[in-house]
Short mmCIF file of C-alpha atoms and ligand atoms in Angstrom, two decimals:
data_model
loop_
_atom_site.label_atom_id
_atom_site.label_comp_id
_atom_site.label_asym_id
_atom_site.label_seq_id
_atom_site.Cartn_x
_atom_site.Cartn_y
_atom_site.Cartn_z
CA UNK A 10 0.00 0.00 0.00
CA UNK A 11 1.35 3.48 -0.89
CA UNK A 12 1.88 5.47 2.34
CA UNK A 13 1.65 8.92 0.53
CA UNK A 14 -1.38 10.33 3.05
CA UNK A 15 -4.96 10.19 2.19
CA UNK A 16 -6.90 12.67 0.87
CA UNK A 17 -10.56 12.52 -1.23
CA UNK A 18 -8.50 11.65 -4.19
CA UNK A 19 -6.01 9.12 -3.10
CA UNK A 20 -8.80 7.37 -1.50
CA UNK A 21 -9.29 6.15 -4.74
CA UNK A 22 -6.11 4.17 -5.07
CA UNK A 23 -5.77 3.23 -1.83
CA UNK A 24 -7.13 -0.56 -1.93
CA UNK A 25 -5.77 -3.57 -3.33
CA UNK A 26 -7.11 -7.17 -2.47
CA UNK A 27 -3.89 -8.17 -1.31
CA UNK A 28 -5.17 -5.54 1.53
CA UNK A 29 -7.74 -8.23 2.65
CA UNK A 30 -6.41 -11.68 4.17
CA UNK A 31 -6.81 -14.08 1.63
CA UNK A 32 -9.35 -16.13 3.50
CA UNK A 33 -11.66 -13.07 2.70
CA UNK A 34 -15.62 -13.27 1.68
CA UNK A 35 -16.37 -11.74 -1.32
CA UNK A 36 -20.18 -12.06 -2.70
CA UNK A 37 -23.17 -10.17 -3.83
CA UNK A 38 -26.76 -10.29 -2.12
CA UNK A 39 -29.86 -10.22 -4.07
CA UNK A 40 -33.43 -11.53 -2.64
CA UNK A 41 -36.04 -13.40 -3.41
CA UNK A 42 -38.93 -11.31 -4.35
CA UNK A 43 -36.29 -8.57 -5.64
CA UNK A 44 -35.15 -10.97 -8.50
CA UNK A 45 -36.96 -14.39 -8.41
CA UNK A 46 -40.40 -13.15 -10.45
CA UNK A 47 -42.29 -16.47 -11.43
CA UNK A 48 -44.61 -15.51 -8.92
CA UNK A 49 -47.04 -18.10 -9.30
CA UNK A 50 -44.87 -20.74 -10.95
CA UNK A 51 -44.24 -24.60 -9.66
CA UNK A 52 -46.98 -23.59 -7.19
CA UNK A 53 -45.48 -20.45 -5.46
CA UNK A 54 -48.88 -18.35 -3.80
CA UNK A 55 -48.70 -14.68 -3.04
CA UNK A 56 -46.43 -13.03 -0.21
CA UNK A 57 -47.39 -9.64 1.43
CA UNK A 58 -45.65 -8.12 -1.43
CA UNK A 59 -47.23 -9.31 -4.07
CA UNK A 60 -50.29 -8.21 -2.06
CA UNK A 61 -48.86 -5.16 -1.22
CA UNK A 62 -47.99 -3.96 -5.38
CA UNK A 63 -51.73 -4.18 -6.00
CA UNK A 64 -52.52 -1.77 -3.60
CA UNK A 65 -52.84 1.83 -5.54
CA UNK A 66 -50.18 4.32 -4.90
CA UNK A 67 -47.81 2.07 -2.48
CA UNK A 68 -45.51 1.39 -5.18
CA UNK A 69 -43.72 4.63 -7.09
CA UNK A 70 -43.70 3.82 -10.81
CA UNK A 71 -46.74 1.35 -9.73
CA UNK A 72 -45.14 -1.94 -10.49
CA UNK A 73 -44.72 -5.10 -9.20
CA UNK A 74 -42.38 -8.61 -9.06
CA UNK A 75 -44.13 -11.00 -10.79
CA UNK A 76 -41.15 -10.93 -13.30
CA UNK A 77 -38.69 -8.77 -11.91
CA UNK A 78 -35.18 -9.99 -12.93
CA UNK A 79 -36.84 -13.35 -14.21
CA UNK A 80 -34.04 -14.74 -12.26
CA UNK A 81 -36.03 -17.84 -11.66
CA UNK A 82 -35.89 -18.89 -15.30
CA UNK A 83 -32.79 -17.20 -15.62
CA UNK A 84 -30.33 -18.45 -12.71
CA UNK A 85 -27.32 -20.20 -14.72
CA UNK A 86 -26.22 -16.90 -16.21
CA UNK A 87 -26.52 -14.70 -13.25
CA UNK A 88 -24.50 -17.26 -10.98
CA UNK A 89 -22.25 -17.55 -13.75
CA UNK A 90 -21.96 -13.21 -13.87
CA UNK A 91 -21.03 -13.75 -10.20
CA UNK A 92 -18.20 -16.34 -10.59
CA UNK A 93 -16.75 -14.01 -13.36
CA UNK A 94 -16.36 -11.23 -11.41
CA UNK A 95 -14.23 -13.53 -9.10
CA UNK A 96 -16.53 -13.84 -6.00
CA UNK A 97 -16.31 -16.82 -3.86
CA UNK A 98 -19.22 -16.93 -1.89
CA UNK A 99 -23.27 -14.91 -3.22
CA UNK A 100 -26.18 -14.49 -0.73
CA UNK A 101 -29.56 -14.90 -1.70
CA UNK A 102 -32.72 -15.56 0.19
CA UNK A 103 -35.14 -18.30 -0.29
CA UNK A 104 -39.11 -17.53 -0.52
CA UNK A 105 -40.89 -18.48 2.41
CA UNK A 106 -44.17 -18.73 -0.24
CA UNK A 107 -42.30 -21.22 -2.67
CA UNK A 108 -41.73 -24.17 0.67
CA UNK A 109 -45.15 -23.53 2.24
CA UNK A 110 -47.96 -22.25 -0.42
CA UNK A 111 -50.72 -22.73 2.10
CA UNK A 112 -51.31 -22.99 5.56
CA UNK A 113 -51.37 -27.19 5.65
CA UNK A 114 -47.58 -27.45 6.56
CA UNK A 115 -46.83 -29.46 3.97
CA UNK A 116 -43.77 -28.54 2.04
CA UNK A 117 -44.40 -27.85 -1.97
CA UNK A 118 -41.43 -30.58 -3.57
CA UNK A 119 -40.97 -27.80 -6.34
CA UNK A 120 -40.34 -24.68 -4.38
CA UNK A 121 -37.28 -26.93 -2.84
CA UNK A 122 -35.89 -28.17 -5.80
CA UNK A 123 -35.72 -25.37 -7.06
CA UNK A 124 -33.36 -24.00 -4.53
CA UNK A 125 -31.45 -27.27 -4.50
CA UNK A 126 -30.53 -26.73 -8.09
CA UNK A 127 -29.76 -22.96 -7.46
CA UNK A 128 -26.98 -23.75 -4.61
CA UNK A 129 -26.36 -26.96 -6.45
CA UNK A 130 -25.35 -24.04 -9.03
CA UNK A 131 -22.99 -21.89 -6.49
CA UNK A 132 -21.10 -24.81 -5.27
CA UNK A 133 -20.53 -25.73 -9.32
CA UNK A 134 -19.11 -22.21 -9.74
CA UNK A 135 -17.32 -21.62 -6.07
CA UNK A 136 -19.35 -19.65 -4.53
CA UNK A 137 -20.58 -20.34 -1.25
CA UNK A 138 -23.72 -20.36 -0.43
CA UNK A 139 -25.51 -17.65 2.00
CA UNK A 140 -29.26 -18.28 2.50
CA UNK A 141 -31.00 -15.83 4.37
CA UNK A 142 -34.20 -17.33 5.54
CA UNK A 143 -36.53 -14.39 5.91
CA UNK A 144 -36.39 -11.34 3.37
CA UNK A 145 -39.87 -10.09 4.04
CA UNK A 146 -41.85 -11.69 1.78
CA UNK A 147 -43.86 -13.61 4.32
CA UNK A 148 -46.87 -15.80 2.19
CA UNK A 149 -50.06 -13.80 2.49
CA UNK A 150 -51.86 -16.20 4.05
CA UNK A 151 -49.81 -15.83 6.70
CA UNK A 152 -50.39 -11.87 6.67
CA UNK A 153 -54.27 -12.63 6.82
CA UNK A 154 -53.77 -14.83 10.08
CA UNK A 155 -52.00 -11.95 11.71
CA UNK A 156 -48.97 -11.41 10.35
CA UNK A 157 -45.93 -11.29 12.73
CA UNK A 158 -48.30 -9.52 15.35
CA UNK A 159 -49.43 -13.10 15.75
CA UNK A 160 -47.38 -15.42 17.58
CA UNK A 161 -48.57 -18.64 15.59
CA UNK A 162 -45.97 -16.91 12.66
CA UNK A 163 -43.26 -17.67 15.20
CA UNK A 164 -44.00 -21.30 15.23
CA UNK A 165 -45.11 -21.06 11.42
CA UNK A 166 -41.67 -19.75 10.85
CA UNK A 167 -39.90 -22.39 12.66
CA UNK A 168 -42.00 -25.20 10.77
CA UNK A 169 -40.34 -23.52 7.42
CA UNK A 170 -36.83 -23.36 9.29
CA UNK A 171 -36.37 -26.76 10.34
CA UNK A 172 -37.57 -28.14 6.95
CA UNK A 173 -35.32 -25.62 5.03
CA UNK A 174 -32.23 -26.24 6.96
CA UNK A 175 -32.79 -30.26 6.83
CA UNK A 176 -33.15 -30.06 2.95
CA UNK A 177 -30.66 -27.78 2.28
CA UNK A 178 -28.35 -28.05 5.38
CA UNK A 179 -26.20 -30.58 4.04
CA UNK A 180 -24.94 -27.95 1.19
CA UNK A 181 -25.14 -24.40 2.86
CA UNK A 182 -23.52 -23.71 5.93
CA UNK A 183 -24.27 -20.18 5.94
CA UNK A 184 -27.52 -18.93 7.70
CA UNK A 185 -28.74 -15.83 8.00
CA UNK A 186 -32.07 -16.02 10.26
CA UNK A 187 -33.48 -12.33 9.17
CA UNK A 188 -32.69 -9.22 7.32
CA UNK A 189 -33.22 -6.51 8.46
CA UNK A 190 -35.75 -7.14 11.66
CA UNK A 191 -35.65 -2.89 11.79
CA UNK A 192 -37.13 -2.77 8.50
CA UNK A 193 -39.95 -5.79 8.44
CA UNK A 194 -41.40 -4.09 11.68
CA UNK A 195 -40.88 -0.66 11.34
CA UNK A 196 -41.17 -0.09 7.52
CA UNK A 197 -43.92 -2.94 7.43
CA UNK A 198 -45.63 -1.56 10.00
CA UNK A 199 -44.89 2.29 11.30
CA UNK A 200 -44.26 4.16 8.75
CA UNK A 201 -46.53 1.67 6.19
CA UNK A 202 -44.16 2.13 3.29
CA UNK A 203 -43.21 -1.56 3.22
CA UNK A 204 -45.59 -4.37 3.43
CA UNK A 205 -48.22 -5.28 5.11
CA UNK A 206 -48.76 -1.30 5.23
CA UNK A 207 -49.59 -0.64 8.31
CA UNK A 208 -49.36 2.70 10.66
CA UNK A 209 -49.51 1.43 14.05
CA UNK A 210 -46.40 1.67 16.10
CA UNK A 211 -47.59 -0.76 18.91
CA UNK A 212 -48.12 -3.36 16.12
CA UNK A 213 -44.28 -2.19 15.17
CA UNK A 214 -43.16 -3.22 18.09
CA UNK A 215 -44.81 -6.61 18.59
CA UNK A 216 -43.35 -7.48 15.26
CA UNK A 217 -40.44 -6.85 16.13
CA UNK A 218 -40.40 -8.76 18.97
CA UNK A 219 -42.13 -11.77 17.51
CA UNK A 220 -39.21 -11.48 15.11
CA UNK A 221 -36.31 -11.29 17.43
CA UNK A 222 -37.88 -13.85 19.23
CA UNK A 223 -38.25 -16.32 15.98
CA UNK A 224 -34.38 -15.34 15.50
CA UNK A 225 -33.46 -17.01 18.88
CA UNK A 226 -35.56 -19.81 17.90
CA UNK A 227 -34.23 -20.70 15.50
CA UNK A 228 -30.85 -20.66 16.07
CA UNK A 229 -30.94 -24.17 17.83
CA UNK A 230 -33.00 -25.47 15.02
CA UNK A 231 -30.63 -25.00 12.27
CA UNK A 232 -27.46 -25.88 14.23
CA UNK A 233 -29.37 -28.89 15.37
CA UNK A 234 -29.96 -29.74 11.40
CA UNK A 235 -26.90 -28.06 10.17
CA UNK A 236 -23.52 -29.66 10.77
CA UNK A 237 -21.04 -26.90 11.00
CA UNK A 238 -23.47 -24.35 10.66
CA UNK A 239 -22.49 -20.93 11.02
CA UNK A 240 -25.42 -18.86 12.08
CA UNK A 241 -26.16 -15.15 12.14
CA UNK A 242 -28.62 -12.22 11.73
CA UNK A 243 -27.90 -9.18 9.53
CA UNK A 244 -29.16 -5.93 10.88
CA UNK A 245 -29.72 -2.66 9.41
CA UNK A 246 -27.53 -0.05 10.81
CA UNK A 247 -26.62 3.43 11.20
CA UNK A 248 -23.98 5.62 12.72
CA UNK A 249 -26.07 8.88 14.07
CA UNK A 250 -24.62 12.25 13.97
CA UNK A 251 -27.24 15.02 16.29
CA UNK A 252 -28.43 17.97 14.40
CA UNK A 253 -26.69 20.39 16.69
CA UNK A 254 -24.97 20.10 19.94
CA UNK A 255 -27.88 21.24 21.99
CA UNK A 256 -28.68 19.05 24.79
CA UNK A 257 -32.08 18.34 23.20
CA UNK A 258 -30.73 17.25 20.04
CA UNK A 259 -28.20 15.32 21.93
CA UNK A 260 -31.05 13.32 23.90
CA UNK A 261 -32.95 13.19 21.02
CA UNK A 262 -30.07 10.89 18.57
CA UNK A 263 -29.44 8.93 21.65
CA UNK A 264 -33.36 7.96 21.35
CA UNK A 265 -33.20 7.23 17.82
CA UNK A 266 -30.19 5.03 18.00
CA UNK A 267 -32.09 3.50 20.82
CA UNK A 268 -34.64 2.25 18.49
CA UNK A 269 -32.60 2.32 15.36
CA UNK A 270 -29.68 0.42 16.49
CA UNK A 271 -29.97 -1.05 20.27
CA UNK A 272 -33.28 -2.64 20.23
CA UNK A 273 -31.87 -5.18 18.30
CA UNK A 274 -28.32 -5.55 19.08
CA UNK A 275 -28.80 -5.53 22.68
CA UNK A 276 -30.93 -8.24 22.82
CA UNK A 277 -29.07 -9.92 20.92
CA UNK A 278 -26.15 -9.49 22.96
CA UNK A 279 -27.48 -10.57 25.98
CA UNK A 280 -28.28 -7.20 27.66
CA UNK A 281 -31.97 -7.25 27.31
CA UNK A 282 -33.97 -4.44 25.15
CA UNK A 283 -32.44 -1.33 26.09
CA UNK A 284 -33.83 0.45 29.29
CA UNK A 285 -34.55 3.85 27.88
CA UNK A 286 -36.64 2.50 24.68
CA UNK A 287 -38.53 0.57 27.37
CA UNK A 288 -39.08 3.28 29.48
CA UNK A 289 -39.90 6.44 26.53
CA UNK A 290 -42.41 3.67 24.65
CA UNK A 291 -43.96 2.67 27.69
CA UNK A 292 -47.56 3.32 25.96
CA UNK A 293 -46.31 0.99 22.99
CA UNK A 294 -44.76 -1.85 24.54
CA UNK A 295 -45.79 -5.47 23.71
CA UNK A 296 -45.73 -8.46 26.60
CA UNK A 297 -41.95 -9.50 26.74
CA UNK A 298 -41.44 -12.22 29.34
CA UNK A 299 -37.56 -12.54 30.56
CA UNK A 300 -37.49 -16.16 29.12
CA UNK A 301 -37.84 -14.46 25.90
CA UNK A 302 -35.50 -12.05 25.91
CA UNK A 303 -32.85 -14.17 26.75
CA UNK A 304 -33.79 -17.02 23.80
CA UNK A 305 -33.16 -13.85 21.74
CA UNK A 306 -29.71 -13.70 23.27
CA UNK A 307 -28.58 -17.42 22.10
CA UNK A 308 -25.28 -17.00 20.66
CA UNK A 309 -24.49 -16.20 17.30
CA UNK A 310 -21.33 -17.15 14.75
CA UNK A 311 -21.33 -13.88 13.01
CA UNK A 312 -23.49 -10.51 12.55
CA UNK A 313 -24.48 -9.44 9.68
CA UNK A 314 -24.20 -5.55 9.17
CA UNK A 315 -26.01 -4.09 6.27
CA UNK A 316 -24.78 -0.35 5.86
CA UNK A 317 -25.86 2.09 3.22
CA UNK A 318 -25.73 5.55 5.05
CA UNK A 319 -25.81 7.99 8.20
CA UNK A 320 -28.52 9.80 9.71
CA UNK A 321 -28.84 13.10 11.59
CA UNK A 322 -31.18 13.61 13.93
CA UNK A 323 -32.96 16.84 15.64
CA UNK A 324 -35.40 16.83 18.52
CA UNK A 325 -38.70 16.90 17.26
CA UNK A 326 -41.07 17.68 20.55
CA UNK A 327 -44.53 17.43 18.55
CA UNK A 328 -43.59 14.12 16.96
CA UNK A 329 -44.72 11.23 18.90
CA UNK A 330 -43.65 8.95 20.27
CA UNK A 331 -39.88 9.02 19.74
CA UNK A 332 -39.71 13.05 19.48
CA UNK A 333 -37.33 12.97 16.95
CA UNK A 334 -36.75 13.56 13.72
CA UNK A 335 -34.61 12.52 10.62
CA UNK A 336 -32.54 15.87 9.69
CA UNK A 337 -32.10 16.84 5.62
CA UNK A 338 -28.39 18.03 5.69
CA UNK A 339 -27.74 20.16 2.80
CA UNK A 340 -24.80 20.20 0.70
CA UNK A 341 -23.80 16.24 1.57
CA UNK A 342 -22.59 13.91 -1.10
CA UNK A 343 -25.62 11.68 -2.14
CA UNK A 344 -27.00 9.09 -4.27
CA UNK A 345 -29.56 9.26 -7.18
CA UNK A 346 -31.83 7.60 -4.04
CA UNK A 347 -31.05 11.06 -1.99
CA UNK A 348 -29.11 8.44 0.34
CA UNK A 349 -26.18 10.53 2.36
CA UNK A 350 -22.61 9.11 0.44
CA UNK A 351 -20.20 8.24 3.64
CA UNK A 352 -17.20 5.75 3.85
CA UNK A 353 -16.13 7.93 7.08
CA UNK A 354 -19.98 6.68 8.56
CA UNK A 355 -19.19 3.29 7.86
CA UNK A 356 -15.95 2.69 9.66
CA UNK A 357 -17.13 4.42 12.58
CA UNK A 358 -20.13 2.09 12.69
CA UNK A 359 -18.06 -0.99 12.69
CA UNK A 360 -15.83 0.22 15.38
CA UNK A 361 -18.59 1.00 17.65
CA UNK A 362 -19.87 -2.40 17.18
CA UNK A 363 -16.42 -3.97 17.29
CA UNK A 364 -16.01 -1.72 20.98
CA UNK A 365 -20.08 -1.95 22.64
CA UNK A 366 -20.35 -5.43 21.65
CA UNK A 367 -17.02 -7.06 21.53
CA UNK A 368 -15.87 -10.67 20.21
CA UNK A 369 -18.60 -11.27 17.23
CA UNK A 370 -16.86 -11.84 13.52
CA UNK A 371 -18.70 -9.11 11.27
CA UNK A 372 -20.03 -9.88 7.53
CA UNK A 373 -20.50 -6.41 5.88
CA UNK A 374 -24.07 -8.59 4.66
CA UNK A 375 -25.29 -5.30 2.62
CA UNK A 376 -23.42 -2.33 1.28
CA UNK A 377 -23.91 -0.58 -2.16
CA UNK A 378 -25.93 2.59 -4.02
CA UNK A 379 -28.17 3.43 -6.69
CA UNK A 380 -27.74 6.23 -9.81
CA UNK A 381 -29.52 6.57 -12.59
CA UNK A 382 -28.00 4.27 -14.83
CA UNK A 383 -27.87 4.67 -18.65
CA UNK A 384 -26.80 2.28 -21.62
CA UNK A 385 -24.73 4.54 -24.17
CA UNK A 386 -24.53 4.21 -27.80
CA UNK A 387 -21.28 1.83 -27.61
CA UNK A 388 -23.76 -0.71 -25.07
CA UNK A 389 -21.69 0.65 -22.20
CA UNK A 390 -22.94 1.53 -18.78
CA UNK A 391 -20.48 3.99 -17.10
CA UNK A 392 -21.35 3.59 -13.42
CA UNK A 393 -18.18 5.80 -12.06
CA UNK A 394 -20.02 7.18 -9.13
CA UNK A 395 -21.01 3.47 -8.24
CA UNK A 396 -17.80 2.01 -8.80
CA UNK A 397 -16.44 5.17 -6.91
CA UNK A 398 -18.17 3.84 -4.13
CA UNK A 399 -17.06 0.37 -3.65
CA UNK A 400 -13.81 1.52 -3.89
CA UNK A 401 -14.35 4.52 -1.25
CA UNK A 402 -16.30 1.44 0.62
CA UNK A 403 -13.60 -0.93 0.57
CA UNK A 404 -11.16 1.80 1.87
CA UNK A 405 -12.96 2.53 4.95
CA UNK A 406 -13.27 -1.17 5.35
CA UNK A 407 -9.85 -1.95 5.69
CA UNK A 408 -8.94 1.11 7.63
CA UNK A 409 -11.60 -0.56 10.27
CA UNK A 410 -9.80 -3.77 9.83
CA UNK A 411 -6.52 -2.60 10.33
CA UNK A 412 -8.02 -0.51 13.96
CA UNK A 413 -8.79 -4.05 14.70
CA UNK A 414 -12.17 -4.37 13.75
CA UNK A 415 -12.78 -8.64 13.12
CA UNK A 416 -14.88 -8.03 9.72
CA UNK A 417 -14.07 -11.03 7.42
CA UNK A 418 -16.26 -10.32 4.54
CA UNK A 419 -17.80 -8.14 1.95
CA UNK A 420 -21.10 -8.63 0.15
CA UNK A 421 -22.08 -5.78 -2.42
CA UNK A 422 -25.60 -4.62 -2.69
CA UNK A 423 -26.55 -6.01 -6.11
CA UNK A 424 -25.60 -8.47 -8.70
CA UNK A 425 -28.02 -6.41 -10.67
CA UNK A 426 -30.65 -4.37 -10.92
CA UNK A 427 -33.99 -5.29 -9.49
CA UNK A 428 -37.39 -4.80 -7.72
CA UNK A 429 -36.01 -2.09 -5.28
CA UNK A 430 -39.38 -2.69 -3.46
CA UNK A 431 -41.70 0.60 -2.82
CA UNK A 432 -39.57 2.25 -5.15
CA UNK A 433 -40.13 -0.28 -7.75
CA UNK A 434 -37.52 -0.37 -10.61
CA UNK A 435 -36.87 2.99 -10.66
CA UNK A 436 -33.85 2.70 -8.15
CA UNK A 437 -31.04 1.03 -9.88
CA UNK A 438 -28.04 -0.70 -7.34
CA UNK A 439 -26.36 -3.19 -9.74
CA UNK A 440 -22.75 -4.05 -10.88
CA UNK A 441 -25.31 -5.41 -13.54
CA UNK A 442 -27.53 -3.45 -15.87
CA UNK A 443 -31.15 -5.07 -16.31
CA UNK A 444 -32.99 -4.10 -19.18
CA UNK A 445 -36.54 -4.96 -18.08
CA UNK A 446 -38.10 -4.62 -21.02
CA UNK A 447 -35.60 -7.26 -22.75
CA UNK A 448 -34.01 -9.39 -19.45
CA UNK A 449 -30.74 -8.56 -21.34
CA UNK A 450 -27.95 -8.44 -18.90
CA UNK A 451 -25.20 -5.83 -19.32
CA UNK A 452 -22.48 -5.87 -16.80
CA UNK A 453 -21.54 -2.35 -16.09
CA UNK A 454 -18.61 -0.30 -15.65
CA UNK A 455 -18.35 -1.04 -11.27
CA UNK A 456 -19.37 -4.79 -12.40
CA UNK A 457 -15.85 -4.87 -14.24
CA UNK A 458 -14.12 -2.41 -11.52
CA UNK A 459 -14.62 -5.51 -9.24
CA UNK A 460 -13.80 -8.22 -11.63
CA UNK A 461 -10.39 -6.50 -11.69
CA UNK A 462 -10.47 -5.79 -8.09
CA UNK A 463 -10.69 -9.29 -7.49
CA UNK A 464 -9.39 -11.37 -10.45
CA UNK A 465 -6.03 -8.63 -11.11
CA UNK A 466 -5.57 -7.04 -7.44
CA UNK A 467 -6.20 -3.69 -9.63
CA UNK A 468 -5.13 -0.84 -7.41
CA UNK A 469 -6.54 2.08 -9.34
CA UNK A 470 -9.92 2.85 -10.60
CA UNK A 471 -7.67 4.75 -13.69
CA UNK A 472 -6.56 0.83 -14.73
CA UNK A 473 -9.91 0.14 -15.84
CA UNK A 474 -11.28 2.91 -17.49
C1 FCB B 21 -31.84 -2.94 2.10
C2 FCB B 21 -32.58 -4.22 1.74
C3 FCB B 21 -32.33 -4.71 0.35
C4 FCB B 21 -32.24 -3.58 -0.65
C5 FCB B 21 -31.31 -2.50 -0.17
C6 FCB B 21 -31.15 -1.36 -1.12
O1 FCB B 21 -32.50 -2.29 3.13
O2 FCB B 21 -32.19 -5.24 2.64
O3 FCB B 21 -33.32 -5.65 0.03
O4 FCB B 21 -33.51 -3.12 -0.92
O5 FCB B 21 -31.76 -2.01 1.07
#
């Protein structure tokens, strides 16, 4: 590594592969309902998404997932797009609706064949397999019953667990119980921008629980299935930066990364929910028993961090219940998605991790950005600012590695382009281009950044272009 000292620019140059051990993850994540489409193929029924795009105005360019990426149909030459790009390991997540179309329990033969052949497919082309077991796209029927307000979808869950993980468990050793718990209850059910829609912040919570709670649960279940399983959880998280130094504003980010950040991990961790979300959501709380808050705490092999950007937060007095609010800052570095641009925000997350909750091995599960992606006249897709951001990425993740930080892996957030969920397909976050219209595949300029990266040990973005 040069030692000439780092500035915006050098940044740029600054990381090599031979920076990394060489025991170091490298994959993509996609997800099922993001990519799969075939939604009512080899007897799949409809999750609260599919639901969810029928519902006027919840989606922005009104579309839905019933083809999406087609990658159902289309699997061989994504995996192989993967492989060429030099990865050795590719996360995906496996629809809950495909194992269990109905409520009877018993497992539909062709929703787990067809994820047999698909890892049956990574292990052809070295990549190791990462299944994440729940990427929201819990079957409707389901949903109708209660959702994950309704403890029987902790038990339901567990049903599709232990037959997953027995099926499957002799090929993927890689679990990831949930993405992003933050996100199914809050986003589901809060705010109402994800599915099932709702605005009801005590129902957020209950989720949430019900979630963590299924996470625990399950644990046991797939190492009990699962020789040499390695088990984990990938959260959605944020470093917080306070709108001001005033006291209030002060109080009111320590609030917001109460809910944001420690109602998960400190559960997780052993240390119970954290006493002041308990105490300022009082009103909101659901019925948590102290046998289930510590099955929450069984122990894990790895977290899964999913980071895509900071947050800055003001004190918001009229704006129940957390009396906070999420801060605009002008004149930041952003995406096309308006999402804040910081490799600074994501080496001080994993060191706080690494330092409040000490001796867990850390997957960076999620990390990437969306621009408005175009295909020029030559068939070319110049992605700079994407690429730009891997590399800037990759910086700040060694410079937490080398402050000791144990992160032992990297997965980029996309292969390709796909159903970006509310915002349909009109947020683009792939290395490869998807013309919807055509499924034609074009790998972009940041697709062959990182086949470099990883195949050629290319130092500088300037090798490439
Ligand atoms: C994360 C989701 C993932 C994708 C990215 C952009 O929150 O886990 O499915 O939508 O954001």
């Amino acid at each position: 590594m040069s030692d000439k000292p780092v500035n915006a620019q050098d940044t740029l140059a600054l990381v090599a592969r031979t920076d990394f051990p060489a025991d170091f993850v490298w994959g993509c994540s996609t997800s099922s309902f993001q990519i799969e489409g075939a939604a009512a193929i080899d007897g799949r029924t409809p999750s609260i998404w599919d639901q969810f795009c029928q519902q006027p105005g919840k989606i922005r360019d009104s579309s839905d997932a019933t083809v999406a990426c087609d990658h159902y149909h289309r699997w061989p030459e994504d995996l192989d797009l993967a492989s060429q790009f030099g990865m050795n390991a590719y996360r995906f997540s496996i629809a809950w609706p495909r194992i269990f179309p109905d409520a009877s329990g018993v497992p539909n033969r062709l929703g787990l064949d067809f994820y047999s052949r698909l890892v049956d497919g990574m292990l052809e082309r070295g990549l190791t397999p990462w299944a994440t077991l729940y990427h929201w796209d819990l079957p409707q029927y389901l949903q109708d019953a209660g959702g994950w307000e309704n403890r029987a979808t902790v038990d339901a869950y567990l049903h599709y667990v232990d037959v997953v993980t027995r099926h499957l468990g002799d090929r993927i050793k890689h679990w990831i119980t949930h993405n992003e718990p933050w996100c199914t209850a809050m986003h589901g059910n809060w705010d109402g921008m994800h599915a099932p829609g709702k605005q009801d912040f005590k129902a957020a919570l209950q989720v949430s629980h019900h979630v963590m709670l299924s996470h625990g649960l399950a644990v046991p279940v797939i190492r009990a299935n699962v020789p040499a399983a390695k088990v984990g959880i990938a959260l959605s998280l944020h470093p917080l930066r306070a709108a001001s130094d005033s006291a209030a504003d002060l109080l009111a980010m320590q609030r917001h990364d109460g809910l944001r950040n420690r109602w998960f991990l400190d559960p997780l961790f052993g240390r119970g929910y954290p006493a002041d979300v308990l105490a300022h959501c009082a009103d909101y709380l659901p019925q948590i028993t102290a046998s289930e808050v510590d099955l929450i705490a069984t122990p894990l092999d790895f977290l899964g961090v999913n980071y895509y950007f900071p947050e800055t937060i003001a004190a918001a007095p009229d704006n129940p219940p957390l009396h906070t609010s999420l801060k605009e800052v002008a004149g930041r570095e952003r995406t096309g998605f308006g999402w804040e641009v910081a490799p600074d925000g994501m080496r001080e997350l994993l060191q706080r991790i690494a330092q409040d909750y000490p001796a867990i091995p850390i997957y960076l599960t999620e990390n990437g950005s969306s621009y408005e992606d175009q295909v020029e006249a030559d068939g070319s897709v110049q992605d700079t600012a994407r690429r730009d951001y891997f590399i800037r990425h990759l910086h700040a993740l060694q410079q937490a590695r080398q402050q000791g930080v144990d992160v032992r892996g990297y997965f980029a957030w996309s292969l390709m382009d796909n159903f970006e969920w509310a915002e349909g397909y009109l947020r683009r976050f792939g290395m490869v281009y998807i013309d919807f219209a055509t499924q034609q595949r074009t790998v972009k300029q940041s697709g062959h950044w990182f086949r470099n990266f990883l195949h050629q040990n290319v130092v500088s973005p300037l090798d490439m272009t």
